[in-house]
mmCIF file of C-alpha atoms in Angstrom:
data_model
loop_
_atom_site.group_PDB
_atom_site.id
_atom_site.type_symbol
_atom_site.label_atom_id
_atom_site.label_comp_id
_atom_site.label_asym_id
_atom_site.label_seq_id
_atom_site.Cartn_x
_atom_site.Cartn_y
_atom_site.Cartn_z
ATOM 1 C CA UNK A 1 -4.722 34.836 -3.061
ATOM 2 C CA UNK A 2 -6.211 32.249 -0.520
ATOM 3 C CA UNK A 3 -4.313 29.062 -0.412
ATOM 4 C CA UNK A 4 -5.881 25.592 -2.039
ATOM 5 C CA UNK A 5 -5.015 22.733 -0.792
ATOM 6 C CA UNK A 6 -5.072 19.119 -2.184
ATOM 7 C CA UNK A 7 -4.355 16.269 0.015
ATOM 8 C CA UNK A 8 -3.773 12.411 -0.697
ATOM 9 C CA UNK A 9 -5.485 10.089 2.675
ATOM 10 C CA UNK A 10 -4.372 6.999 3.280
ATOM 11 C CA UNK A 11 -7.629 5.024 3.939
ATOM 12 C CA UNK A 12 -9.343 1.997 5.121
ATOM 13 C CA UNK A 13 -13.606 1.352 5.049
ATOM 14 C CA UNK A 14 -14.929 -1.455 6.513
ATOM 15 C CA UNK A 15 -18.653 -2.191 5.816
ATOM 16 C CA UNK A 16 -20.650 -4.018 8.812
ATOM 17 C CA UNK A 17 -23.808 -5.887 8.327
ATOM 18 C CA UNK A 18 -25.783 -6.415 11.540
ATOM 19 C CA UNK A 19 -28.440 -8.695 11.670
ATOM 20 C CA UNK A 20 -30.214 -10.402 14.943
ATOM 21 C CA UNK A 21 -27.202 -10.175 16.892
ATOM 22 C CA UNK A 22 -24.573 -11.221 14.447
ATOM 23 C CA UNK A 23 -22.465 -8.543 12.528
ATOM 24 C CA UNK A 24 -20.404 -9.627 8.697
ATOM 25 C CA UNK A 25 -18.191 -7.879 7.459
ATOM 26 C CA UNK A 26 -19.573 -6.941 3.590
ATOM 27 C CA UNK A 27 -16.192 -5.384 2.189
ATOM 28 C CA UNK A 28 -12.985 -3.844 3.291
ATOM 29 C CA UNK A 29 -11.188 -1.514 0.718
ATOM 30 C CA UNK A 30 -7.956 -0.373 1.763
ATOM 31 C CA UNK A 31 -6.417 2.448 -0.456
ATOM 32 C CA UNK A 32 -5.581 5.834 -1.505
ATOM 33 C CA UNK A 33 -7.753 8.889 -1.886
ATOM 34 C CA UNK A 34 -7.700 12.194 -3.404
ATOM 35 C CA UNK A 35 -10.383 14.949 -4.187
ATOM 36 C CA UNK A 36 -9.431 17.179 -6.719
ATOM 37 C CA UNK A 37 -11.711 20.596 -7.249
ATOM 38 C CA UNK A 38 -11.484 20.945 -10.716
ATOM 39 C CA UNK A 39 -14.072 22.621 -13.394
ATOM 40 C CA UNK A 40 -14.658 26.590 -13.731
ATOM 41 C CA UNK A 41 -16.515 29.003 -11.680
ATOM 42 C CA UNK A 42 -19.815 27.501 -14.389
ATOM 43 C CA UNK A 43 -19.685 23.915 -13.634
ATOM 44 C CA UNK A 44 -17.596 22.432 -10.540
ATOM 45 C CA UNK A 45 -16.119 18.720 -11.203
ATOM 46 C CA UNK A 46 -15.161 17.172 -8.149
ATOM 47 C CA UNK A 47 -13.136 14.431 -9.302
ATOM 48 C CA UNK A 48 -12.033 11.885 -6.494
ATOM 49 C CA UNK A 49 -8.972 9.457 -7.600
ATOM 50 C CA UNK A 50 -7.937 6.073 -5.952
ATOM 51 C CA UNK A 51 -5.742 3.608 -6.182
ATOM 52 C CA UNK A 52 -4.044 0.677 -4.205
ATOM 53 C CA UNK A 53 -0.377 2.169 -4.662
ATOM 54 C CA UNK A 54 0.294 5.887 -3.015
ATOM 55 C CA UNK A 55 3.007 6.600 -6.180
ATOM 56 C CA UNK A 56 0.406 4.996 -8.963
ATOM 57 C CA UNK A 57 -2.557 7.279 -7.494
ATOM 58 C CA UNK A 58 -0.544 10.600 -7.215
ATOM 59 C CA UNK A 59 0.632 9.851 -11.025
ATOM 60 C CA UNK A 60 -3.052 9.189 -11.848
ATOM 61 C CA UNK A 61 -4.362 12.470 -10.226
ATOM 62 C CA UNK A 62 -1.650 14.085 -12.220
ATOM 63 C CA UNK A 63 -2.620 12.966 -15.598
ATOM 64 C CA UNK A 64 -6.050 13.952 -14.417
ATOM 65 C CA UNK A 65 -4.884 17.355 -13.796
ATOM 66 C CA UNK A 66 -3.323 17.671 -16.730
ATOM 67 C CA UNK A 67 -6.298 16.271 -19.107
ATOM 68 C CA UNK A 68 -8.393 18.753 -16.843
ATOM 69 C CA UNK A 69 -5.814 22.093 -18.054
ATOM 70 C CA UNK A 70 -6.157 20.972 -22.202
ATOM 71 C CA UNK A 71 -10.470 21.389 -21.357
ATOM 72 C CA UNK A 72 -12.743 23.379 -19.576
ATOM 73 C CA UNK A 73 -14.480 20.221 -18.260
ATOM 74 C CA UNK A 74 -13.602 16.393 -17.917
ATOM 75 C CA UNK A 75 -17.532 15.326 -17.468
ATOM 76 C CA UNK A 76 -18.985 17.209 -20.490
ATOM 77 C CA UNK A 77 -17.310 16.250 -23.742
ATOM 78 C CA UNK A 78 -17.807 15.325 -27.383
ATOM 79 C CA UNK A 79 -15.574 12.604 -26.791
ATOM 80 C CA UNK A 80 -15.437 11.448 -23.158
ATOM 81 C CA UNK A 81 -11.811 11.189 -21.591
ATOM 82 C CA UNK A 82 -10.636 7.257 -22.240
ATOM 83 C CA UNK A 83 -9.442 6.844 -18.312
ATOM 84 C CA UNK A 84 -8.749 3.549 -18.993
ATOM 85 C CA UNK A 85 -5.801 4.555 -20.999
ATOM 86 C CA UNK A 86 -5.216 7.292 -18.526
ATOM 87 C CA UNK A 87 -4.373 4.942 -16.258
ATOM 88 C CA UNK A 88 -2.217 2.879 -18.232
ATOM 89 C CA UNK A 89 -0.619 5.778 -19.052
ATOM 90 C CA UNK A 90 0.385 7.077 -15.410
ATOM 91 C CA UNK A 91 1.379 3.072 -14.404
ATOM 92 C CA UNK A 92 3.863 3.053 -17.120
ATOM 93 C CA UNK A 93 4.690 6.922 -16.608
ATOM 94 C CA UNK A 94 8.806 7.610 -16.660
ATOM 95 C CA UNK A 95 9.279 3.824 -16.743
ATOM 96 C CA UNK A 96 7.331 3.373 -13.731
ATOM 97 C CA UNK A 97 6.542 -0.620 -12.531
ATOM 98 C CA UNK A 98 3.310 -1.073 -10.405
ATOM 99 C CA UNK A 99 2.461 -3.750 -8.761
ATOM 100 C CA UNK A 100 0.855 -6.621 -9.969
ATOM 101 C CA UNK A 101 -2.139 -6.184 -8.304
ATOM 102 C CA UNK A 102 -2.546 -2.371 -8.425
ATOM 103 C CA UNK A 103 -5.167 -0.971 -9.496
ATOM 104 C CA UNK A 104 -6.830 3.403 -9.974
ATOM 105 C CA UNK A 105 -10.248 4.256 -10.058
ATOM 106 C CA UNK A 106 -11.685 7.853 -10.460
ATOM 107 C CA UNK A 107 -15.003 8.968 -9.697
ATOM 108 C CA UNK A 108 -16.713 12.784 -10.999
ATOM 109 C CA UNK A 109 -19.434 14.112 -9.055
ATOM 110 C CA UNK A 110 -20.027 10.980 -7.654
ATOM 111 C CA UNK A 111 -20.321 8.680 -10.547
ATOM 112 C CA UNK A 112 -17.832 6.238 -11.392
ATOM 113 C CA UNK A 113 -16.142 6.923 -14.319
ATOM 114 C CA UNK A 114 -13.384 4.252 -14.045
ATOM 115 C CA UNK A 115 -13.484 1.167 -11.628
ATOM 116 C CA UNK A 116 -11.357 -2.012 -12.530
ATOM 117 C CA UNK A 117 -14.196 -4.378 -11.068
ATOM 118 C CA UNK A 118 -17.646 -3.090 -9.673
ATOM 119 C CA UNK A 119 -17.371 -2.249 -6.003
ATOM 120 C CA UNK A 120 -21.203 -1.134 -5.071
ATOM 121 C CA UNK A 121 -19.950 -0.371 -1.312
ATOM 122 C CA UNK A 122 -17.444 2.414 -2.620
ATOM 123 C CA UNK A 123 -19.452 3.589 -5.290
ATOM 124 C CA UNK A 124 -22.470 4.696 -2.858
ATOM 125 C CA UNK A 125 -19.982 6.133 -0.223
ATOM 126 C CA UNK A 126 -18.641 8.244 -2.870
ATOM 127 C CA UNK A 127 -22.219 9.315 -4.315
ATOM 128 C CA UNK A 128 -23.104 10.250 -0.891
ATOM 129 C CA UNK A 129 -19.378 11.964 -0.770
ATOM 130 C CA UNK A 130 -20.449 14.321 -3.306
ATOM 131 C CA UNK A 131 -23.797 16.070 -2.215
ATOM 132 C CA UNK A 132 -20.721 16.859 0.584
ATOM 133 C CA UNK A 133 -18.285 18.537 -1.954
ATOM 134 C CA UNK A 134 -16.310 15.325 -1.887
ATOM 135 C CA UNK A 135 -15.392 15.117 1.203
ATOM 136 C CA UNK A 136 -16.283 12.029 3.904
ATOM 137 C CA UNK A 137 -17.722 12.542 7.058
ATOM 138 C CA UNK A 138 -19.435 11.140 9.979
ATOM 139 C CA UNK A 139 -22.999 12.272 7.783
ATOM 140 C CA UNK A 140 -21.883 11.104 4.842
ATOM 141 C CA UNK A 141 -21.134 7.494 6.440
ATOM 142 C CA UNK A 142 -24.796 7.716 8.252
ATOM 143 C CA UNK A 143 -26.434 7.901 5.247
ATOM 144 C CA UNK A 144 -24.411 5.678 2.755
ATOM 145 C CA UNK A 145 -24.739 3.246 5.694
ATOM 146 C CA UNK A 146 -28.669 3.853 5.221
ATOM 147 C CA UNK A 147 -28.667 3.105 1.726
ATOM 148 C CA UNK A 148 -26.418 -0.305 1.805
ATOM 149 C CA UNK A 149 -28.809 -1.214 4.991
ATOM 150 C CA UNK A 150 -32.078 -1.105 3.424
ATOM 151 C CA UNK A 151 -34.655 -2.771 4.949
ATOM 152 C CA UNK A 152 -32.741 -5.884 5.319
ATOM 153 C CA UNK A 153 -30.135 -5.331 7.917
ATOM 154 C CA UNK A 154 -28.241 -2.476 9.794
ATOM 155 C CA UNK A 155 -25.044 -1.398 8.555
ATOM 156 C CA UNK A 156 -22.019 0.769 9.707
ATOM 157 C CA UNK A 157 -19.268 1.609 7.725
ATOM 158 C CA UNK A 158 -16.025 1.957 9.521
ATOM 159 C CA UNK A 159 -13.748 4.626 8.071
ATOM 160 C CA UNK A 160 -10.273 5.834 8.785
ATOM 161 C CA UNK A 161 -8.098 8.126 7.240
ATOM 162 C CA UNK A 162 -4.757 9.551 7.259
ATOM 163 C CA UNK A 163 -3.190 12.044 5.715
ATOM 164 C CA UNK A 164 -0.223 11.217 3.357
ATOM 165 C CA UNK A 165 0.627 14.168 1.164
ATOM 166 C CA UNK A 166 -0.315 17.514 1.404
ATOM 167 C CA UNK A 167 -0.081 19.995 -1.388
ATOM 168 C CA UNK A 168 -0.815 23.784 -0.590
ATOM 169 C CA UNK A 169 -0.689 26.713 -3.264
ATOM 170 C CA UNK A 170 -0.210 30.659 -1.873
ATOM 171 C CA UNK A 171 1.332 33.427 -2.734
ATOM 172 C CA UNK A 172 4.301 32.461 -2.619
ATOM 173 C CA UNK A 173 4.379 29.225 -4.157
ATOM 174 C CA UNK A 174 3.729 25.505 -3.574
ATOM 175 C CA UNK A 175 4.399 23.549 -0.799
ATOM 176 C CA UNK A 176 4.001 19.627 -0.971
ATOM 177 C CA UNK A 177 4.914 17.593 2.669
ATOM 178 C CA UNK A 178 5.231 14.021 2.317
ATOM 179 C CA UNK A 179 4.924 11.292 4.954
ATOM 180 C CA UNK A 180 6.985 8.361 4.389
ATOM 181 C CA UNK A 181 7.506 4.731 6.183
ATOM 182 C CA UNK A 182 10.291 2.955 6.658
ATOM 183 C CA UNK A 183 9.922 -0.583 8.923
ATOM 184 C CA UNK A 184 6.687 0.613 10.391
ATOM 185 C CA UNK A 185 7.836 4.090 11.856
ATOM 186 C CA UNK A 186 6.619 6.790 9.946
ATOM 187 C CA UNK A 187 8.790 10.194 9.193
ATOM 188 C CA UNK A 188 8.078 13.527 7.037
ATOM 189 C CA UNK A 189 9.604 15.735 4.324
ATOM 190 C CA UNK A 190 8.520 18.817 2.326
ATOM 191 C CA UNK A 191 9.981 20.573 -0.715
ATOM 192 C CA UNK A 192 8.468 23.753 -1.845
ATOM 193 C CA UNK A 193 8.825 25.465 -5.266
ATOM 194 C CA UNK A 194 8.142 29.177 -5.825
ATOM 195 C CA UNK A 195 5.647 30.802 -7.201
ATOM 196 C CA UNK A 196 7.585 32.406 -10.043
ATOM 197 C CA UNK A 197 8.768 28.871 -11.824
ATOM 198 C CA UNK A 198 6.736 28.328 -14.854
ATOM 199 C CA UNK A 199 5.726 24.997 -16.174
ATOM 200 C CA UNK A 200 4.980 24.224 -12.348
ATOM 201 C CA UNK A 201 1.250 23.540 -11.409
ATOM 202 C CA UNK A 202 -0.649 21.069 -9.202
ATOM 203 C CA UNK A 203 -0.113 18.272 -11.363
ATOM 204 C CA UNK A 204 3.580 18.494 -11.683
ATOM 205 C CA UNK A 205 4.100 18.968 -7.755
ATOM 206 C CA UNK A 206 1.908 15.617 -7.669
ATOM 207 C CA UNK A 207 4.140 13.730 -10.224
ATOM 208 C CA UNK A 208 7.253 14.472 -8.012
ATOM 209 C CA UNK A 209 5.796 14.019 -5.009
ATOM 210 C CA UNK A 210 4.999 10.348 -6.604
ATOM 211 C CA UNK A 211 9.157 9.778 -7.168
ATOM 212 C CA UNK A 212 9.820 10.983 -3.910
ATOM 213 C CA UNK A 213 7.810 8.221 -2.771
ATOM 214 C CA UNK A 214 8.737 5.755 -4.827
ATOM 215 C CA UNK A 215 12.181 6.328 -4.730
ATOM 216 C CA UNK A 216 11.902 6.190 -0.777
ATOM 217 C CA UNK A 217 10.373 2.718 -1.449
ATOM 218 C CA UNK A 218 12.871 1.389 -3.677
ATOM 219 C CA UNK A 219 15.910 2.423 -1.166
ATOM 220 C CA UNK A 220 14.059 0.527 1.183
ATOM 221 C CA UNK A 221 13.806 -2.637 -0.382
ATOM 222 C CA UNK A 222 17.161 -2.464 -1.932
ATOM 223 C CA UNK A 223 18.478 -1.653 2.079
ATOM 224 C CA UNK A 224 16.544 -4.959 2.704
ATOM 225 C CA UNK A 225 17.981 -6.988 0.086
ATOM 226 C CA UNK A 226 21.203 -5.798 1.296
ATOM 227 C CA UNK A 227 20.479 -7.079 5.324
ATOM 228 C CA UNK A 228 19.453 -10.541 3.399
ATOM 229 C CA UNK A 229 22.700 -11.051 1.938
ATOM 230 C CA UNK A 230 24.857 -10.223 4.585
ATOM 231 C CA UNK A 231 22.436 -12.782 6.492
ATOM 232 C CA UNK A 232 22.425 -15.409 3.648
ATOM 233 C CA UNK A 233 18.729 -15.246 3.244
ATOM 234 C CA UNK A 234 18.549 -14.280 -0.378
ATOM 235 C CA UNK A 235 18.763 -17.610 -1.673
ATOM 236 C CA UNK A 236 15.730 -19.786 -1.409
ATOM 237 C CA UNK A 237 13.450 -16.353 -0.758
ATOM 238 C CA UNK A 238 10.974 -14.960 -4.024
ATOM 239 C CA UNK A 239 13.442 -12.113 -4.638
ATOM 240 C CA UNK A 240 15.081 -12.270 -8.055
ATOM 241 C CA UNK A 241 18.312 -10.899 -9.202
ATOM 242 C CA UNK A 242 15.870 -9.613 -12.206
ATOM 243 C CA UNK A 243 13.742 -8.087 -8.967
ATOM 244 C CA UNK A 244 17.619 -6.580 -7.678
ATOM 245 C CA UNK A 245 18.164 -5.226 -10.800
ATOM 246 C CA UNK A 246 14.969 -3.655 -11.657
ATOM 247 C CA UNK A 247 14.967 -2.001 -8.466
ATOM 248 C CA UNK A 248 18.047 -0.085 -9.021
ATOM 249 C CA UNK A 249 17.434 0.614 -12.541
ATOM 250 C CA UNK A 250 14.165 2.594 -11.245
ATOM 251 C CA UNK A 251 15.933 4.340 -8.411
ATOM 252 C CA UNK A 252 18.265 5.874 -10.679
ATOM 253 C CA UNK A 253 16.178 7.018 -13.359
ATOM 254 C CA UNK A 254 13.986 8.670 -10.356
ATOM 255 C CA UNK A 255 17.120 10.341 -9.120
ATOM 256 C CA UNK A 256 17.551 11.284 -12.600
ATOM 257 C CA UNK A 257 14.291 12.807 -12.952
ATOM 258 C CA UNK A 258 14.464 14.872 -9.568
ATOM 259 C CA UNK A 259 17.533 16.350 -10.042
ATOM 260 C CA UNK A 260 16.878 17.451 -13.177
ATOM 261 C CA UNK A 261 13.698 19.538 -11.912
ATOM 262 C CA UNK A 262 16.550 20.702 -9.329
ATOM 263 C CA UNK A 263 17.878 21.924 -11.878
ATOM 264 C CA UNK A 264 15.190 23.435 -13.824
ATOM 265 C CA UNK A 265 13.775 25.394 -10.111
ATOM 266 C CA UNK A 266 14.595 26.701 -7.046
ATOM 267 C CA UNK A 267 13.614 24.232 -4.778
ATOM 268 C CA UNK A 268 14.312 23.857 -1.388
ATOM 269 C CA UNK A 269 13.554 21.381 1.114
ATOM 270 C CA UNK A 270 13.009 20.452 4.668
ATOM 271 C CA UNK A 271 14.416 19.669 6.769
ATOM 272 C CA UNK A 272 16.812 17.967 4.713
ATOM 273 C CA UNK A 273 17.194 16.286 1.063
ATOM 274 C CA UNK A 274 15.578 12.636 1.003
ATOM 275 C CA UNK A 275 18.394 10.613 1.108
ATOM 276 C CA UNK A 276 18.196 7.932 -1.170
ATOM 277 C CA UNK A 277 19.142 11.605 -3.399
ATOM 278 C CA UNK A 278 22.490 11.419 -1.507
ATOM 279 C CA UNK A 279 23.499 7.400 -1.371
#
């Protein structure tokens, strides 16, 4: 079989109004992005997902994956999927705690289907997006740019993107690599899972890939909570003992749920085991 990819970007879009020498910026929307080719060989739903949080998005495409294996199609139903409980659902999946001001949107062949709070600058991008299979290019920005200009004014959009995680399918299995951040400097992982283990598709490789990150996350704050003690800087900052407590309650409930797919498949990593697995 050919492989499939499905890859998470790290974005940022700036739109640019220019006007008799003066340029505004209209919007900048900083989040996460992922196309997912879903539908049958009949009808093809591209269905992009975003969100503010990397962890909160990959649980959102996974629910979206999953809703997509009970149907043949997500855009053509008796009864239209309720994404707004979708998304609930995936914020509060295994116990998970997002961020106050996180949000998940998801878009299907270009129209959006769920969007906290309109966003007219996005939702044109990703229109244009679609007559491109999804994807974003320097065409696609042309002629979104076009539309949001009008007659009135030029625009530009400024996009960039990066790729976070990367999820391949072959013959031999799935492979997911990860890029993570710790203080600024960026580092990578991968675990891969073979083809043979059943109950494993796209959506679950998402949902782990989503602990991996947030456990990563959590270490990381509780390593900074740590430095603030030894320095005597807890006291008098906005982290609670609730916050403290919260944080470690999640990490072990996420090494809880990893290990026991560890011990459910043969998966391997590389090149090592995160190690928040290990403290």
């Amino acid at each position: 079989m050919a492989s499939v990819s499905i890859t998470l970007f790290r974005e940022k879009t700036v739109i640019v109004a220019r006007s008799q020498g003066q340029e505004e910026v209209l919007a900048t929307v900083k989040s996460n992005r992922i196309l997912l080719p879903l539908g049958n060989k009949l009808r093809r739903e591209t269905m992009i997902v975003r969100g503010r949080n990397l962890s909160d998005t990959l649980r959102f495409a996974s629910l979206v994956i999953a809703e997509a294996r009970r149907s043949s199609s997500l855009l053509d139903r008796d009864h239209p999927v309720d994404w707004k409980r979708l998304w609930h659902s995936s914020t509060l999946l295994q116990g998970a705690k997002p961020e106050n001001d996180s949000w998940g949107a998801v878009f299907g062949n270009g129209s959006a289907l769920f969007l906290p709070s309109p966003c007219p600058h996005i939702e044109i991008l990703e229109r244009h997006a679609a007559a491109n299979g999804g994807y974003i290019d320097e065409v696609v920005l042309k002629s979104a740019a076009a539309e949001l200009g009008g007659h009135e004014c030029d625009v530009k959009i400024l996009h960039a993107s990066k790729a976070a995680v990367v999820t391949t399918l072959d013959d031999t299995g799935f492979r997911c690599a990860v890029q993570i951040r710790t203080k600024g400097a960026e580092s990578a992982f991968s675990f891969s899972v073979p083809a043979k283990e059943k109950g494993v598709h796209f959506g679950t490789v998402l949902e782990l890939a989503a602990h991996y990150v947030e456990g990563h996350n959590t270490s990381v704050f509780l390593e900074k909570v740590r430095g603030m003690v030894e320095a005597k800087q807890v006291v008098g900052s906005n982290i609670t003992a609730r916050d403290i407590e919260s944080a470690i309650e999640r990490r072990r409930a996420l090494k809880r749920l990893i290990v026991n797919f560890e011990q459910d498949t043969s998966i391997r990593y590389r090149p090592d085991r995160p190690k928040f697995l290990v403290a």
